[in-house]
Tab-separated table of C-alpha atoms and ligand atoms in Angstrom:
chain	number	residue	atom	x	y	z
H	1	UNK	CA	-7.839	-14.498	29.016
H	2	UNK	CA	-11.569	-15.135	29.340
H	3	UNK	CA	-12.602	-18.443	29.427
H	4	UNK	CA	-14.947	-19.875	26.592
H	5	UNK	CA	-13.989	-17.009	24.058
H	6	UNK	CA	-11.740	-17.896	21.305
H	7	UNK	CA	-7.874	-17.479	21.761
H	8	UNK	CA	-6.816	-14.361	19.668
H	9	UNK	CA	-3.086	-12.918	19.148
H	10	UNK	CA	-3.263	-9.596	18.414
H	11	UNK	CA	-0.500	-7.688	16.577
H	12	UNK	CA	-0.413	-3.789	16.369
H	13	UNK	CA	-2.938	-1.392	17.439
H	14	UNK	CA	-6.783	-1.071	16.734
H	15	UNK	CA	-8.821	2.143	17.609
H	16	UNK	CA	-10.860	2.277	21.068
H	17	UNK	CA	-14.067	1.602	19.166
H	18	UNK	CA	-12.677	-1.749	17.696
H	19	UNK	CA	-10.817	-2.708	20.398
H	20	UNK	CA	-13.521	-2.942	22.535
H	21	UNK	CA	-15.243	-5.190	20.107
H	22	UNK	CA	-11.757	-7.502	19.891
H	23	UNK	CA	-12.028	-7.929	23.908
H	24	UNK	CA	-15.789	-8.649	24.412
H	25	UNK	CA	-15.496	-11.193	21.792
H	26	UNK	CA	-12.211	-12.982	22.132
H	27	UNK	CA	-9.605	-13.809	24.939
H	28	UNK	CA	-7.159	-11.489	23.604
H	29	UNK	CA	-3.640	-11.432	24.338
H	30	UNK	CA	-1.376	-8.920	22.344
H	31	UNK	CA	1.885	-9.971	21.271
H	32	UNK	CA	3.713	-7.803	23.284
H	33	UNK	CA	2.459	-9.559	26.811
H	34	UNK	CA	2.677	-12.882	25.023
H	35	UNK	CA	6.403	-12.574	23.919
H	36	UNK	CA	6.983	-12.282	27.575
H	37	UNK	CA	4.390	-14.982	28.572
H	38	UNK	CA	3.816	-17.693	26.206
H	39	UNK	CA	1.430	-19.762	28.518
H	40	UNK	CA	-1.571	-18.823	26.118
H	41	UNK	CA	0.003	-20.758	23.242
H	42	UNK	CA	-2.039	-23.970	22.967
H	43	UNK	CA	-5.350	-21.951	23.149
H	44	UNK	CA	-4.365	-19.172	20.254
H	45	UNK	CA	-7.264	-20.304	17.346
H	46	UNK	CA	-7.167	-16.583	15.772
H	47	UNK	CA	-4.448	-14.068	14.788
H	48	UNK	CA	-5.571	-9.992	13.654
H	49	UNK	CA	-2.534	-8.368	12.745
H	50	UNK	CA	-2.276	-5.095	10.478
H	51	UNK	CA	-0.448	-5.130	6.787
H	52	UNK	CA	2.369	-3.364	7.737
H	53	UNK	CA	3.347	-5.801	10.520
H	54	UNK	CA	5.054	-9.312	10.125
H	55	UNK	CA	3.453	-12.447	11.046
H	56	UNK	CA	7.187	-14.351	11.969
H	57	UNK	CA	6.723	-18.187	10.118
H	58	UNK	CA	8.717	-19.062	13.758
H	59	UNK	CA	5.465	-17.395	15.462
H	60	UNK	CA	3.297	-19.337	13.219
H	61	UNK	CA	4.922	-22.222	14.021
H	62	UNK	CA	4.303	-22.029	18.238
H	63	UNK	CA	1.020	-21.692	17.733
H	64	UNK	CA	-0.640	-25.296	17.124
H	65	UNK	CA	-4.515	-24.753	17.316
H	66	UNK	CA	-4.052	-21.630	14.631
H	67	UNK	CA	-6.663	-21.439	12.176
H	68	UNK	CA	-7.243	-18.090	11.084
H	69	UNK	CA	-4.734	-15.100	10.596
H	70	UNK	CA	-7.083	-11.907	9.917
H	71	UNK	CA	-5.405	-9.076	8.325
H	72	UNK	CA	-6.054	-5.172	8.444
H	73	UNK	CA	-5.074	-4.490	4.856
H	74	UNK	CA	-4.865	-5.656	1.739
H	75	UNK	CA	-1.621	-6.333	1.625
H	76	UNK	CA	-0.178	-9.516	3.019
H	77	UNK	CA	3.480	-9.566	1.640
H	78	UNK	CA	4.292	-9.534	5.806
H	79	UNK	CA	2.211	-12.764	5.879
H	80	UNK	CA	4.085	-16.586	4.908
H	81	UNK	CA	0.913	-17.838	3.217
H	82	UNK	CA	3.133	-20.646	1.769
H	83	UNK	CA	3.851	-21.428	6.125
H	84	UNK	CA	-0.153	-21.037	6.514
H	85	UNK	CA	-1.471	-23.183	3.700
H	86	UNK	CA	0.845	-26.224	4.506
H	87	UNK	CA	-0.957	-25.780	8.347
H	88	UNK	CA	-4.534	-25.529	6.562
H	89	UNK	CA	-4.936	-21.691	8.101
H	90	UNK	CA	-6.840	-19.419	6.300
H	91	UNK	CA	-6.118	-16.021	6.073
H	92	UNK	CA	-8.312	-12.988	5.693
H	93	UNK	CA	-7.465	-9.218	4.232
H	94	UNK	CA	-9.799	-6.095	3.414
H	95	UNK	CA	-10.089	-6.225	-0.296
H	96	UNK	CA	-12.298	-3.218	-2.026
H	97	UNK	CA	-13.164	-1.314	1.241
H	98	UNK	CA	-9.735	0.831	0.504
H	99	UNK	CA	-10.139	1.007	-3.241
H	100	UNK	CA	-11.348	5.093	-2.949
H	101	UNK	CA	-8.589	6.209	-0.644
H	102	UNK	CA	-5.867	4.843	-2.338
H	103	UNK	CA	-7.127	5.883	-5.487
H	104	UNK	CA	-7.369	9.355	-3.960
H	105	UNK	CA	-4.234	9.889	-2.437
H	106	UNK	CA	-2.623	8.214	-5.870
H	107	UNK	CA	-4.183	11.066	-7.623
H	108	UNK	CA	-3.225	13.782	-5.036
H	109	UNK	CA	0.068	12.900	-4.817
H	110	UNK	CA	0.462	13.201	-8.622
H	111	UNK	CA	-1.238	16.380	-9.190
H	112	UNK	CA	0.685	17.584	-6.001
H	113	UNK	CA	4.040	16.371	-7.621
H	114	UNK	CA	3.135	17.528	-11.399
H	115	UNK	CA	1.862	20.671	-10.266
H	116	UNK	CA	4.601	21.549	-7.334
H	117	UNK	CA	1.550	21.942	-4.356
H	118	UNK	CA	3.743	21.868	-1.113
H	119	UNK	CA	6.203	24.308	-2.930
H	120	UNK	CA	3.450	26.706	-4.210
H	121	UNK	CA	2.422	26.378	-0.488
H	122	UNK	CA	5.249	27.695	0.855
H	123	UNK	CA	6.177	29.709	-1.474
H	124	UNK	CA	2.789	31.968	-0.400
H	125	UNK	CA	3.761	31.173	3.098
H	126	UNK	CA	6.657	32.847	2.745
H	127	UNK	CA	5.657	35.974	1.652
H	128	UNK	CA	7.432	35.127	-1.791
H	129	UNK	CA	4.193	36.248	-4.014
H	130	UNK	CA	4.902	39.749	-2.707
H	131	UNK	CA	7.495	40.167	-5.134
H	132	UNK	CA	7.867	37.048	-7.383
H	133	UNK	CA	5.763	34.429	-9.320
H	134	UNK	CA	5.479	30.896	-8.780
H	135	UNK	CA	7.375	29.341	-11.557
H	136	UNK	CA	5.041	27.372	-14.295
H	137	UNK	CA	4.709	23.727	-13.615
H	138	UNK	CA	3.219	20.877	-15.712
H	139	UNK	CA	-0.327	19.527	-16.568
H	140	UNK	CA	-2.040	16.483	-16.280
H	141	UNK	CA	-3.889	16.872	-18.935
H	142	UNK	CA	-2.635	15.075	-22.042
H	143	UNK	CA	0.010	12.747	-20.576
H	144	UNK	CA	0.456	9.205	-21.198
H	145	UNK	CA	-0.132	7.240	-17.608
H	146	UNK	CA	1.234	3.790	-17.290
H	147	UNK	CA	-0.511	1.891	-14.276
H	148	UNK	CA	2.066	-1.210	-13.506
H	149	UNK	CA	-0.619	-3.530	-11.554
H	150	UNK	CA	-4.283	-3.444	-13.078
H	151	UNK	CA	-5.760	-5.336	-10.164
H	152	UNK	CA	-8.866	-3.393	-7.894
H	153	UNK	CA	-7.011	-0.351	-6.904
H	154	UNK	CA	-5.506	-0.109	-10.614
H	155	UNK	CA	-8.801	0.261	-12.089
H	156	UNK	CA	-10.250	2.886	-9.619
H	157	UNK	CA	-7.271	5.047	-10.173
H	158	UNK	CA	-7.452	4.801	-14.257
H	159	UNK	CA	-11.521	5.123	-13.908
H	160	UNK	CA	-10.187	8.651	-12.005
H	161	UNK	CA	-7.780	9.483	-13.900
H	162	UNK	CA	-9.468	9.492	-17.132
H	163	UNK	CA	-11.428	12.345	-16.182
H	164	UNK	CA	-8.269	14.040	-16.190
H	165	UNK	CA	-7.818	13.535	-19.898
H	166	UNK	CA	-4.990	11.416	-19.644
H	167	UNK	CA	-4.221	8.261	-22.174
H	168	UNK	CA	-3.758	5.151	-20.242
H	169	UNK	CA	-2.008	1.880	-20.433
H	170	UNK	CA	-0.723	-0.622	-18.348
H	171	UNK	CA	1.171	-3.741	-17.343
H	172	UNK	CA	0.937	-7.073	-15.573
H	173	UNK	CA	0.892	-11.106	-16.094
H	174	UNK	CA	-2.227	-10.768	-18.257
H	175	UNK	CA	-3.929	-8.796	-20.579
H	176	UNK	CA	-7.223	-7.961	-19.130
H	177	UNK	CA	-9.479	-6.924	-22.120
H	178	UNK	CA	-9.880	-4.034	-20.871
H	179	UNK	CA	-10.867	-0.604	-22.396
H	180	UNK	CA	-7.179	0.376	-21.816
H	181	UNK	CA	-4.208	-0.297	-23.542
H	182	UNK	CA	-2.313	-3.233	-22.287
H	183	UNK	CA	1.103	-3.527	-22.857
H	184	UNK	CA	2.820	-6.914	-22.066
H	185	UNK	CA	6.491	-5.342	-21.726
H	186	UNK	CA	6.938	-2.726	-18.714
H	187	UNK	CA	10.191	-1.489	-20.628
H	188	UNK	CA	8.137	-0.511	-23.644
H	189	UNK	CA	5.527	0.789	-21.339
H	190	UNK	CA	8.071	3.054	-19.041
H	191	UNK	CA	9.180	4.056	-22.459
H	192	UNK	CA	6.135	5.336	-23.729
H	193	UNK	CA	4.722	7.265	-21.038
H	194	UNK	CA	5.079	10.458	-18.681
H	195	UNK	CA	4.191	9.183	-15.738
H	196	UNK	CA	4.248	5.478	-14.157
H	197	UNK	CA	2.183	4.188	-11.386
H	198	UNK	CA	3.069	1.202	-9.358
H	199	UNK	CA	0.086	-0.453	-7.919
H	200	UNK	CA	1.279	-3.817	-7.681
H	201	UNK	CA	1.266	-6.189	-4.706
H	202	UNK	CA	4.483	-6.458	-2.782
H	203	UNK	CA	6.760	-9.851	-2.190
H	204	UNK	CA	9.081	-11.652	-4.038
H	205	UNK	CA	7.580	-11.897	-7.287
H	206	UNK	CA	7.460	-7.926	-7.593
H	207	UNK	CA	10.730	-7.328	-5.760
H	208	UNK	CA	12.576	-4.725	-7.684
H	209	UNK	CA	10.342	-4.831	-10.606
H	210	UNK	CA	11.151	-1.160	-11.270
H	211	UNK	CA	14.902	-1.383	-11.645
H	212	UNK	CA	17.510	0.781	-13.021
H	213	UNK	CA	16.425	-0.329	-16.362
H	214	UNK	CA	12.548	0.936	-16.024
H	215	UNK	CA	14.303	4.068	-14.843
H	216	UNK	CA	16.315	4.457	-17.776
H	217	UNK	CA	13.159	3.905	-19.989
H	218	UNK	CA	11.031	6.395	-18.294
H	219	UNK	CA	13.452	9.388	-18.983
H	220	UNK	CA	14.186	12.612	-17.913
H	221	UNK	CA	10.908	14.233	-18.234
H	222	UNK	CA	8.952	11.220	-16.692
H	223	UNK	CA	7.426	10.564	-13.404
H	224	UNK	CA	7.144	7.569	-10.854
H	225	UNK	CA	4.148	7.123	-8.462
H	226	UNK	CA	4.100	4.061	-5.621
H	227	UNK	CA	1.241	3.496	-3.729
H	228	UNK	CA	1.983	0.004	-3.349
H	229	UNK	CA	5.066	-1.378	-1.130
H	230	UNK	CA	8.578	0.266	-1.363
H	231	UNK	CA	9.975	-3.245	-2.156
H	232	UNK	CA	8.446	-2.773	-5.736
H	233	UNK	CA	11.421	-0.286	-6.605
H	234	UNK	CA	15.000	-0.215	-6.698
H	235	UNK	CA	15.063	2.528	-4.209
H	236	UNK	CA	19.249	2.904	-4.595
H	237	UNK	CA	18.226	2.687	-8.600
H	238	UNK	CA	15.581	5.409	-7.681
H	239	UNK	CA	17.061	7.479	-5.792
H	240	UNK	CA	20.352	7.702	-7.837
H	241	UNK	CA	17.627	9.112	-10.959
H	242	UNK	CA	16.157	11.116	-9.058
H	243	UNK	CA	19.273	13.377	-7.815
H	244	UNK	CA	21.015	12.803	-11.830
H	245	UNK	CA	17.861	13.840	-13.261
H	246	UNK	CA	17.833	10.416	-15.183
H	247	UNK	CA	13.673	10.933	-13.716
H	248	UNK	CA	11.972	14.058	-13.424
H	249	UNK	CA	10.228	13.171	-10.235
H	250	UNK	CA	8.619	11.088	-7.820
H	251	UNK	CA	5.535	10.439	-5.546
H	252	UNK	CA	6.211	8.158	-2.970
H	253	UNK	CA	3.890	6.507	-0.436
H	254	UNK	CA	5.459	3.504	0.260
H	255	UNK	CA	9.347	3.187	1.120
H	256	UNK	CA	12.198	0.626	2.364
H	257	UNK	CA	12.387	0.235	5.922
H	258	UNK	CA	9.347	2.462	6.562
H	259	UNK	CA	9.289	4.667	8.836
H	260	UNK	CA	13.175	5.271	9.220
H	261	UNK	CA	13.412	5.534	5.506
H	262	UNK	CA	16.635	7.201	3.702
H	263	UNK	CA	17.301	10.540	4.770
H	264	UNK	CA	18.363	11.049	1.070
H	265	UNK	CA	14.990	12.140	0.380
H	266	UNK	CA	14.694	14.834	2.454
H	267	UNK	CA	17.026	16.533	0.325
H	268	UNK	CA	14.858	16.496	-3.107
H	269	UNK	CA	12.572	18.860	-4.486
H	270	UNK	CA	11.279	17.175	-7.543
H	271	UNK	CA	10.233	14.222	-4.771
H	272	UNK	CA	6.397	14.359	-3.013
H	273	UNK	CA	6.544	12.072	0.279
H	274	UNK	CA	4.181	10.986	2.188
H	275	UNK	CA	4.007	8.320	5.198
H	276	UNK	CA	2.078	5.748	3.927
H	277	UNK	CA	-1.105	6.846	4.014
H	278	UNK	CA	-3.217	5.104	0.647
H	279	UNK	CA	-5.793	3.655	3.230
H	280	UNK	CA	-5.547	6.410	5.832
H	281	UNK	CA	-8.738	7.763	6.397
H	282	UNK	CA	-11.344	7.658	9.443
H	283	UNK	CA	-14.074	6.040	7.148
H	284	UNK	CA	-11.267	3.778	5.460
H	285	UNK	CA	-9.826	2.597	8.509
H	286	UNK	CA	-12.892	1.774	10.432
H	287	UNK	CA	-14.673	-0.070	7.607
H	288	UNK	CA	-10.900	-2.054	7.320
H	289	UNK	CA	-11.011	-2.927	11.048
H	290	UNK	CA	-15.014	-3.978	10.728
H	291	UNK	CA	-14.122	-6.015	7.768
H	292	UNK	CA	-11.453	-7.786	9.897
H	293	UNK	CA	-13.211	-8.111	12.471
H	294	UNK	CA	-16.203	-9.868	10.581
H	295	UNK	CA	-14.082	-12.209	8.681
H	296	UNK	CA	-13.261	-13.711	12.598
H	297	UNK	CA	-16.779	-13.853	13.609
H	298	UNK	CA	-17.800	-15.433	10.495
H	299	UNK	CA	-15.124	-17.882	10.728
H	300	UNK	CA	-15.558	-19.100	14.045
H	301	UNK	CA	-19.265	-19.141	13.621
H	302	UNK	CA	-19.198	-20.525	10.209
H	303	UNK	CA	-15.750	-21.852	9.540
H	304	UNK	CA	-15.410	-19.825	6.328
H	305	UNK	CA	-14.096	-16.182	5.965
H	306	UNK	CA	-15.730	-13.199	4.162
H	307	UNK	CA	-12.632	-11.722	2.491
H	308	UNK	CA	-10.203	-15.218	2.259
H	309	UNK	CA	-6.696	-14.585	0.500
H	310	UNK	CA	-6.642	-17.116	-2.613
U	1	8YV	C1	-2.065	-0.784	5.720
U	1	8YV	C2	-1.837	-1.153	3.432
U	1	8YV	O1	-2.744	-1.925	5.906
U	1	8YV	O2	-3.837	-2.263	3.101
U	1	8YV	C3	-2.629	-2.282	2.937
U	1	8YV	O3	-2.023	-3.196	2.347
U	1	8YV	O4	-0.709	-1.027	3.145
U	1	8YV	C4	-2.412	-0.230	4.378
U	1	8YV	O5	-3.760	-0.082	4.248
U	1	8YV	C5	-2.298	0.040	6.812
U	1	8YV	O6	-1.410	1.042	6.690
U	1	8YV	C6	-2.023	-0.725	8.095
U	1	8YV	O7	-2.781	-0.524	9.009
């Protein structure tokens, strides 16, 4: 570790570009080496981790001069901010910078789901249109959307959806006076649409808020989108409707136990899967990893953060 740099833990990986900024500008030590060595403990001031990686509270806990955890995401359902307020450490996510590219893949994966892309793929792959036609799917156009979670994402994805002619509502703990619909039960709301989204964050307040119940509501010609954390669904409840036909289909980004999620998937048509990739694009990524990276260097030369999680 070099001397006179701040401590930093670092958990998961960070591209070349970025990690060469981590090591100039802290003593970095990655969780890997420090599980085996824990010498560096008293002088760890900083952790960067990435949302889909756990911060342990135990971890938390062997680290006494801790003052910032900096996440790569928005997320931080991985992160015990209850453990990290009682120690007076902030912690730091990348709000807004992944808005677009969540929002983008949201839409993708609907339009891919709704209008059967990978099948139409392969179905000219092969060599099928020689001597059939691609069964008719469904439009976009005209459906009622439901968007469970009308926080910054939410509202990019109705803002693009609406140019797709779509009615929109949605749901969560308040009613935003918005220019959408809001609808203060998500049974009613599952009820009354075609397809739902879930943009929600994850953690125990959200865990399992689409249950066999939501299912039920949303039918046999209705359709579920995630982009948010598997733990939102019932994913038993889930995929039980999807293989009855008590749903007519899903888009799935996010999933239980990601990546070795269950192989009962793999068996579905009427299901579009992807590896959770809202955020993952080259621009997304490396404005997420500058944003994290900023949110240390203003803390340590300001003692606030840029992006602090309230
Ligand atoms: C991950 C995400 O952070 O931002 C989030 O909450 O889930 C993603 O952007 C990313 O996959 C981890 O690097």
């Amino acid at each position: 570790m070099t001397a006179g740099l701040p401590g930093l833990l670092q958990i998961g990986a960070f591209a070349p570009e970025i990690q060469a900024q981590i090591d100039a500008e802290f003593a970095r030590v990655h969780l890997d080496d420090f599980a085996r060595d824990p010498s560096a403990a008293a002088s760890i001031r900083a952790i960067i981790t990435r949302s889909n990686l756990a911060v342990p509270a135990a971890l938390i806990e062997r680290l006494p001069a801790l003052e910032i955890i900096a996440t790569n995401g928005v997320g931080h359902d991985l992160i015990p901010l209850d453990v990290a307020a009682r120690r007076g450490i902030v912690v730091t996510n990348t709000p807004n910078v992944l808005n677009a590219a969540v929002a983008e893949l949201c839409v993708g994966t609907l339009l891919s789901l709704l209008r059967r892309l990978p099948q139409a793929d392969r179905f000219v792959r092969e060599g099928r249109w020689r001597s059939d036609n691609f069964a008719l799917s469904t439009s976009l156009a005209g459906k009622q959307v439901g968007i469970v979670g009308m926080g910054r994402i939410g509202k990019d994805i109705a803002r693009r959806l609406e140019t797709f002619g779509v009615l929109l509502a949605y749901h969560g703990r308040t009613d935003q006076q918005l220019a959408w619909r809001y609808e203060p039960e998500l049974l009613r709301l599952a009820r009354d649409v075609d397809v739902l989204i879930v943009v929600a964050p994850g953690g125990p307040d959200t865990e399992h808020l689409i249950d066999a119940a939501v299912l039920r509501e949303l039918g046999p010609q209705g359709c579920l989108v995630n982009v948010a954390r598997g733990s939102l669904v019932d994913q038993q409840a889930l995929l039980a409707a999807l293989e009855q036909g008590g749903i007519a289909g899903a888009a799935l980004d996010v999933f239980d136990g990601e990546p070795e999620i269950d192989e009962r998937f793999f068996a579905l048509d009427n299901v579009m899967l992807t590896p959770h990739i809202g955020s993952a694009t080259r621009e997304t990524r490396a404005a997420m990893a500058q944003l994290t990276l900023d949110n240390l260097r203003s803390w340590f030369r300001s003692g606030r953060g840029l992006t602090v999680v309230e």
